[in-house]
Tab-separated table of C-alpha atoms and ligand atoms in Angstrom:
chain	number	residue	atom	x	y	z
K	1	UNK	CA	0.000	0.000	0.000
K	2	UNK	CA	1.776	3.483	-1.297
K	3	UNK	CA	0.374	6.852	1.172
K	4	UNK	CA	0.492	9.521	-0.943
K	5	UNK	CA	0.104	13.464	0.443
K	6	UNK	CA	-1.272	16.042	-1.364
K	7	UNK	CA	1.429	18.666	-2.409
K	8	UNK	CA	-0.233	21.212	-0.635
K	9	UNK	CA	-2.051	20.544	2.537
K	10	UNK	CA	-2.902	21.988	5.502
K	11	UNK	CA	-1.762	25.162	7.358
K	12	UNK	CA	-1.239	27.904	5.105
K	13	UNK	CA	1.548	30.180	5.546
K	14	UNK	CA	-0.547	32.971	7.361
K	15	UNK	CA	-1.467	30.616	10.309
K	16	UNK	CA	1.863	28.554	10.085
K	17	UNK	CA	3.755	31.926	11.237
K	18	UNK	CA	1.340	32.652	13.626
K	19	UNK	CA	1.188	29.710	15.356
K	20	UNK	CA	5.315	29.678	15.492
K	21	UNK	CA	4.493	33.210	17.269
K	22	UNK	CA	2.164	31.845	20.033
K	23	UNK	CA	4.821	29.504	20.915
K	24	UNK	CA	7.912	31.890	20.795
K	25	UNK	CA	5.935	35.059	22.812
K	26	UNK	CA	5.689	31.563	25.186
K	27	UNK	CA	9.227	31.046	25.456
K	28	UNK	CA	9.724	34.223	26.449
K	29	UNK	CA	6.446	34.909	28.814
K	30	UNK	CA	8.499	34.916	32.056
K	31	UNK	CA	5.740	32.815	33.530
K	32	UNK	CA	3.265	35.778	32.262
K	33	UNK	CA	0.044	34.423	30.616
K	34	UNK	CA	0.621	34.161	26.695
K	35	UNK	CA	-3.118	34.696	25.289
K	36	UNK	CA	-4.789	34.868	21.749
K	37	UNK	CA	-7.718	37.546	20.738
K	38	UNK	CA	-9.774	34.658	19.530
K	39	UNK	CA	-9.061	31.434	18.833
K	40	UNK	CA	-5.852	31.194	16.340
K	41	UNK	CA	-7.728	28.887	13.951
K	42	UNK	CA	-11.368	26.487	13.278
K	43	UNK	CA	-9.834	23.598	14.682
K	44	UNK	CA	-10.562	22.138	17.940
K	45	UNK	CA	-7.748	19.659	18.335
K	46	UNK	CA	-5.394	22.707	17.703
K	47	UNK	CA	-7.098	24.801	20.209
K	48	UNK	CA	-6.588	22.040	22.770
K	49	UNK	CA	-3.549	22.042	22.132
K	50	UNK	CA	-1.993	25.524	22.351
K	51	UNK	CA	-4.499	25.366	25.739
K	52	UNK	CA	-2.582	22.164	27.119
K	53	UNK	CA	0.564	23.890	26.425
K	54	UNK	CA	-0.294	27.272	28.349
K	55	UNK	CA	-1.494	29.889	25.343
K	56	UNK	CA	-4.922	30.560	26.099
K	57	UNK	CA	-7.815	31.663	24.114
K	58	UNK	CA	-9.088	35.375	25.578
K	59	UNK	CA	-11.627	37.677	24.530
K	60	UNK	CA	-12.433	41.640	25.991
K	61	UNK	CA	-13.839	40.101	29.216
K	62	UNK	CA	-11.182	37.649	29.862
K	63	UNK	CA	-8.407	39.578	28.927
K	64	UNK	CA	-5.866	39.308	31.445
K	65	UNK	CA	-4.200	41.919	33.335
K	66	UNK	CA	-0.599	41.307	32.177
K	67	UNK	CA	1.597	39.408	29.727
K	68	UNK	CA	1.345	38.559	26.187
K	69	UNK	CA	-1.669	38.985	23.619
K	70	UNK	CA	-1.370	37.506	20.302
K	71	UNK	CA	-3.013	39.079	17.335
K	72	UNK	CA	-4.502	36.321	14.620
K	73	UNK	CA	-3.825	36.532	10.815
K	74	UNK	CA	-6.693	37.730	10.348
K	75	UNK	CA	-5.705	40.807	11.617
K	76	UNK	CA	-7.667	43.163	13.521
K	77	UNK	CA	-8.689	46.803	13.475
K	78	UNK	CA	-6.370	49.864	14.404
K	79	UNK	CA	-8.494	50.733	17.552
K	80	UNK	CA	-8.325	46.965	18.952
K	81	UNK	CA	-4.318	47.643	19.383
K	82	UNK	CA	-5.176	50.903	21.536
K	83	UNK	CA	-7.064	48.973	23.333
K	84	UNK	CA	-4.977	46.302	24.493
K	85	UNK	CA	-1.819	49.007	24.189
K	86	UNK	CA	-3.489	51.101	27.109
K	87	UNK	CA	-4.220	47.522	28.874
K	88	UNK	CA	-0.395	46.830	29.920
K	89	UNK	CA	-0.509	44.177	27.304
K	90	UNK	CA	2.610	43.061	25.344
K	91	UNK	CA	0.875	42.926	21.463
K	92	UNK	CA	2.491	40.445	19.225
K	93	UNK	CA	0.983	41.101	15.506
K	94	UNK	CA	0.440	37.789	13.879
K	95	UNK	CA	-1.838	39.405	11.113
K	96	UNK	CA	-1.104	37.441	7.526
K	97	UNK	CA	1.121	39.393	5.340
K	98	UNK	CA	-1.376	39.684	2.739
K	99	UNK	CA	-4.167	40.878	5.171
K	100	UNK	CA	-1.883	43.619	6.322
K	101	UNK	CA	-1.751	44.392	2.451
K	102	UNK	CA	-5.499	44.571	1.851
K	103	UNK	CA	-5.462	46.656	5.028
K	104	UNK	CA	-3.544	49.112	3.694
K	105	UNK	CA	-5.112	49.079	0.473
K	106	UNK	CA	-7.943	50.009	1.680
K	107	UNK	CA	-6.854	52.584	3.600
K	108	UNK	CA	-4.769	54.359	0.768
K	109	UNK	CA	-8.489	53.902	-1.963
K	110	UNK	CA	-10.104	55.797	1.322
K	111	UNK	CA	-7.095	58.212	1.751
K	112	UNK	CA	-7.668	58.742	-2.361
K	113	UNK	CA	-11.186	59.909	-2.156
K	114	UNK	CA	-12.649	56.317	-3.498
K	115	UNK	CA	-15.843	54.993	-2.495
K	116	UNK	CA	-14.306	51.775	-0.604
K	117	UNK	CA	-16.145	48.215	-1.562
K	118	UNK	CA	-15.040	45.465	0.445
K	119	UNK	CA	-16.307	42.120	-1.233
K	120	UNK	CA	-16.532	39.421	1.271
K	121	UNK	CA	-18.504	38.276	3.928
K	122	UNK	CA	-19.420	41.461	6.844
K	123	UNK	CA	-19.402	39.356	9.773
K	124	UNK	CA	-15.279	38.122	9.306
K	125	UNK	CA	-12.865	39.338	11.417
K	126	UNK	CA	-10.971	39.771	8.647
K	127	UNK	CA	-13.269	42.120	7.201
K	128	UNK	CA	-13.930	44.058	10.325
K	129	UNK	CA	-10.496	44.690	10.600
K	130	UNK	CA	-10.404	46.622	7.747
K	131	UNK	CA	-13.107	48.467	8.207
K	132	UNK	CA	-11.216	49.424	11.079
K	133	UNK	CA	-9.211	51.390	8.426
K	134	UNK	CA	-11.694	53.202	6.781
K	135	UNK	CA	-13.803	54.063	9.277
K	136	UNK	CA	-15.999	51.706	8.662
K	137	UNK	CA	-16.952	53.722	6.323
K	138	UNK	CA	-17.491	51.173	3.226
K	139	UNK	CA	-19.845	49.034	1.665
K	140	UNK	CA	-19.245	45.267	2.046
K	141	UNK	CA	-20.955	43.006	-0.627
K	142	UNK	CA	-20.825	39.425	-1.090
K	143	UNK	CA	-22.981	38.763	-4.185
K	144	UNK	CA	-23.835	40.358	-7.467
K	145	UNK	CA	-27.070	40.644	-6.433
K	146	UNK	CA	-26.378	43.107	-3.756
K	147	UNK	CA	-23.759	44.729	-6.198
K	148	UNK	CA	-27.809	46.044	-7.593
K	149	UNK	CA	-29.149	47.627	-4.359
K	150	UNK	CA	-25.999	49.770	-4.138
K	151	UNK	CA	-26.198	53.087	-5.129
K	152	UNK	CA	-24.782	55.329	-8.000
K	153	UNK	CA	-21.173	55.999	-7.250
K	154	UNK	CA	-18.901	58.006	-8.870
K	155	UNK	CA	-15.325	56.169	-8.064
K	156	UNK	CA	-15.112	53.079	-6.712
K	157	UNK	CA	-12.184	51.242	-4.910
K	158	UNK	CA	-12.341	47.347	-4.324
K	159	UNK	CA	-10.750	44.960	-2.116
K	160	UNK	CA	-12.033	41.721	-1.632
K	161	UNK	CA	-11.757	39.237	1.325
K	162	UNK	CA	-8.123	37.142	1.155
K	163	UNK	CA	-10.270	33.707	0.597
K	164	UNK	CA	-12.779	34.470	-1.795
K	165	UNK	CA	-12.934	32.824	-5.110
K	166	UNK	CA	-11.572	34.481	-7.774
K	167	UNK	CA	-14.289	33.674	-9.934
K	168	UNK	CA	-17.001	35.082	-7.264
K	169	UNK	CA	-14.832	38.387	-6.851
K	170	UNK	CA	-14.425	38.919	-11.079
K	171	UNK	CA	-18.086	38.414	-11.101
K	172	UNK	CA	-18.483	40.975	-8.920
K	173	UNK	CA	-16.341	43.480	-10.681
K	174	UNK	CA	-18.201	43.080	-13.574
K	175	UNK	CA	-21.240	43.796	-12.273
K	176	UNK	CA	-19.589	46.980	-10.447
K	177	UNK	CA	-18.753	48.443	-13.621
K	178	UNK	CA	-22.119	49.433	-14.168
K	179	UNK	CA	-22.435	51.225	-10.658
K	180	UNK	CA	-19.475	53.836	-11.053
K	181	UNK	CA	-17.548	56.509	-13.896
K	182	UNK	CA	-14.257	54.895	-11.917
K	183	UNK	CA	-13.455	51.511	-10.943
K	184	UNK	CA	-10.195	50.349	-9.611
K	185	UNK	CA	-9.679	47.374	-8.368
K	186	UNK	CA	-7.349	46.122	-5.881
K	187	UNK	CA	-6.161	42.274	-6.284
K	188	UNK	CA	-6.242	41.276	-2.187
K	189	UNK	CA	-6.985	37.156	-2.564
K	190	UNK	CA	-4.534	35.159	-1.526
K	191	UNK	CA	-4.013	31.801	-3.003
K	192	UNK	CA	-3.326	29.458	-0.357
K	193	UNK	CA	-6.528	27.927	-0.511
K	194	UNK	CA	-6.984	27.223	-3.808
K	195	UNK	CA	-3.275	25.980	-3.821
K	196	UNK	CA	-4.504	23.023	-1.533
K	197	UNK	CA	-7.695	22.915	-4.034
K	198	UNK	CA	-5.050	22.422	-6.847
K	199	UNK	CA	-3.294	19.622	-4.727
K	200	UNK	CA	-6.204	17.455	-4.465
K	201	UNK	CA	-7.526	18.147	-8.026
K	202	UNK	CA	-3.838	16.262	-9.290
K	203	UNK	CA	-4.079	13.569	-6.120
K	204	UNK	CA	-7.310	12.459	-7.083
K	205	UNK	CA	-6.396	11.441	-10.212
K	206	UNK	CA	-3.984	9.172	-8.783
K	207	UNK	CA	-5.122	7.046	-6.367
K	208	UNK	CA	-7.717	4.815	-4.990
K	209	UNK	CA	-8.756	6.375	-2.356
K	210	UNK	CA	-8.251	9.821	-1.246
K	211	UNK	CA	-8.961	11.132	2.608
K	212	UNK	CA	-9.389	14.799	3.411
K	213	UNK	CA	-8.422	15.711	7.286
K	214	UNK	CA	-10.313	18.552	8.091
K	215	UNK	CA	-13.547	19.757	10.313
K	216	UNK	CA	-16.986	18.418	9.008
K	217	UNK	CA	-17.754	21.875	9.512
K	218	UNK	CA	-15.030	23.911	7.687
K	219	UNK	CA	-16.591	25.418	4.036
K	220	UNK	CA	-12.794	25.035	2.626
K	221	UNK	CA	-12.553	21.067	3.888
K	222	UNK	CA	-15.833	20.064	2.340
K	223	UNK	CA	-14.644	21.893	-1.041
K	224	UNK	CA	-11.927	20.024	-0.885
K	225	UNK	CA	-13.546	16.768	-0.437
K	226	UNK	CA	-16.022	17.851	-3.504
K	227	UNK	CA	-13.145	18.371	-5.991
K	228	UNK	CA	-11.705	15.021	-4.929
K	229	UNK	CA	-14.554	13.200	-5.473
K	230	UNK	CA	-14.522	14.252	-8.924
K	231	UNK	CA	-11.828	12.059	-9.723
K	232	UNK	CA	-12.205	9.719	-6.911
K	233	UNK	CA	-15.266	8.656	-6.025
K	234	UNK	CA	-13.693	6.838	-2.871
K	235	UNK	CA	-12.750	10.232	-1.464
K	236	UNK	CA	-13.559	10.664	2.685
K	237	UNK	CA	-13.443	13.432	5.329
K	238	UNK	CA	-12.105	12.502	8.486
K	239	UNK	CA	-11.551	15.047	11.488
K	240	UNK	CA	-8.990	12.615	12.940
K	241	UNK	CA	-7.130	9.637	12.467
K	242	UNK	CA	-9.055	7.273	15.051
K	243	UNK	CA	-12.049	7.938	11.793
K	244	UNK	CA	-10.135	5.203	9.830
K	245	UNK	CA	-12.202	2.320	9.251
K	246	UNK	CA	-9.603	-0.286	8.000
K	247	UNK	CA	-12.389	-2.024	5.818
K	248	UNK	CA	-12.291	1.096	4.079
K	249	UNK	CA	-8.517	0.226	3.001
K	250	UNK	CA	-9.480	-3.300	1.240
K	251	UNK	CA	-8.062	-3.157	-2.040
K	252	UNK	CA	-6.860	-0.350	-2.214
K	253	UNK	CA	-3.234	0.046	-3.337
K	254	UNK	CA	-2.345	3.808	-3.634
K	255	UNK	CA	-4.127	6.194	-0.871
K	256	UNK	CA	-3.872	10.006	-0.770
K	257	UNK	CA	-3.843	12.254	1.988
K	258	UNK	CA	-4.788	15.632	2.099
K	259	UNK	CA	-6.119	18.470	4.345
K	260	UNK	CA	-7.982	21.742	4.890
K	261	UNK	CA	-6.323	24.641	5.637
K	262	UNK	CA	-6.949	24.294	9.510
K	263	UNK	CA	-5.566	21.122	10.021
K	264	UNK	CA	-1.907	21.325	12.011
K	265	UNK	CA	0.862	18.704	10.574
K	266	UNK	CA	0.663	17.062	14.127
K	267	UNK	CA	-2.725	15.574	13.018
K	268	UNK	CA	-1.655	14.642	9.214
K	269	UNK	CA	1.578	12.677	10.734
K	270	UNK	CA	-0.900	11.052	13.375
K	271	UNK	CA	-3.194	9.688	10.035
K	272	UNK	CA	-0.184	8.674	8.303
K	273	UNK	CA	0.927	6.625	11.244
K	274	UNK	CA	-2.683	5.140	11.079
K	275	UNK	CA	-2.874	4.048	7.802
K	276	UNK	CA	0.651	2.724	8.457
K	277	UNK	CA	-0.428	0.462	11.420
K	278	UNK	CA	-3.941	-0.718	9.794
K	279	UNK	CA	-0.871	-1.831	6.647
K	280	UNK	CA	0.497	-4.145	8.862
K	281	UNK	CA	-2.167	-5.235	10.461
K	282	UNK	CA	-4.074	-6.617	6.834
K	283	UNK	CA	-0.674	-8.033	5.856
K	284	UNK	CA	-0.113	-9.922	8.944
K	285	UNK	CA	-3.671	-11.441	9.899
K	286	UNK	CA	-3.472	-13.577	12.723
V	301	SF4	S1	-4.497	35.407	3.802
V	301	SF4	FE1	-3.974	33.392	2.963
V	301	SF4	S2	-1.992	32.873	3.863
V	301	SF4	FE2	-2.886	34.539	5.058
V	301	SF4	S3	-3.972	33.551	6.726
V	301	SF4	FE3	-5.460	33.909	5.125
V	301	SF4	S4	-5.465	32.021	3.907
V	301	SF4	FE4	-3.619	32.005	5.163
């Protein structure tokens, strides 16, 4: 039996770096708590995790008095740092790289007299964070349909959420044209997700059966599981190894592993080990 893993899997660089950060602001705490504005990522194993090993998750009410507060990648806005500044809080910024470039985007379309549309979903922390920038002063739209209801502009700015589909945000643009005299658009969407999309696309094509580690709630797990079943119909979601149903394995020779972009290596190397052990155990029957 050959395991295969998808090229790209898992973590994506944004969350890689800040999870590195929770644990270094932790080597350094001084026996200070080391907390996170919100939980670092959508996955509870994770979360468990950085909680075993003493980085907490804290929110406005549980904010502690002193030590270390940990900014996600999704960034947040400029008044949430005054806020924890005038707290006695140590801020380490693990906003993504590209969010902090959509942030200031946005806040140079706004500084340029543009009428600021942010295309994503309102209620994301990334997106509040930017509005942060702007003054909240923006419109936020997610579908062309709302694109209808806005009003006549005369120049329009755009930025659009770091994990929306490209094809969702063009379709947007196109329908924005009609709305203003000026349109310019700012190209904010990182590619990390579709990367892993990519991944499974050329895995599936390749083997016999294909799992996808990832939370049966996460949007970006089950669309992952979708595009491998394309190719392979024998394509499963599994949130963690102890899932594996050896039956499952029967003659199957080549088996793919993949995951969604909130599933830590920890948990890949644990299915890996899995699939290893249930290898052994169908070649030596006793
Ligand atoms: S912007 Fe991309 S790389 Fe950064 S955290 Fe989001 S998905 Fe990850």
């Amino acid at each position: 039996m050959e395991i295969v893993l998808a090229e790209s899997l898992g973590f994506c660089m944004g969350v890689k770096r800040v999870v590195d950060m929770a644990y270094r602001a932790l080597d350094k705490a001084n026996s200070l708590p080391v907390v996170t504005l919100g939980p670092l990522i959508h996955n509870s194993q994770e979360i468990a995790r950085l909680a075993k090993d003493g980085i907490a998750v804290a929110d406005e009410l549980t904010m502690p008095a002193n030590g270390t507060v940990i900014i996600r990648a999704h960034g947040v806005a400029p008044q949430a740092y005054d806020e924890l500044k005038a707290r006695g809080l140590k801020i380490m910024d693990g906003t993504c790289p590209y969010v902090h470039y959509s942030q200031r985007k946005a806040a140079e379309l706004y500084r340029e007299g543009y009428t600021v549309i942010v295309v994503g979903d309102k209620n994301h922390p990334e997106i509040s964070g930017i509005l942060g920038y702007i003054n909240n002063d923006a419109f936020v739209v997610k579908t062309v349909e709302e694109v209808q209801h806005l009003p006549q502009l005369d120049r329009i700015g755009t930025i659009a959420q770091t994990t929306i589909s490209p094809k969702k945000y063009s379709a947007i643009i196109d329908a924005l044209r009609q709305k203003a005299r000026e349109l310019k658009v700012c190209e904010t969407i990182c590619d990390a997700t579709e990367e892993n999309q990519r991944a499974i696309r050329d895995l599936s094509g390749e083997v016999d059966l294909l799992y996808v580690i990832g939370g049966r709630h996460s949007a970006n797990s089950n669309k992952l599981v979708e595009t491998g079943r394309e190719k392979c119909p024998r394509t499963m979601l599994i949130e963690t190894a102890d899932e594996i149903n050896p039956e499952d394995l029967r003659g199957a020779s080549r088996i793919g592993v993949g995951a969604g972009a909130s599933t830590p290596d920890w948990m890949i190397q644990q299915v890996v080990e899995r699939l290893r052990e249930i290898e052994k155990a169908l070649a030596n029957p006793r």
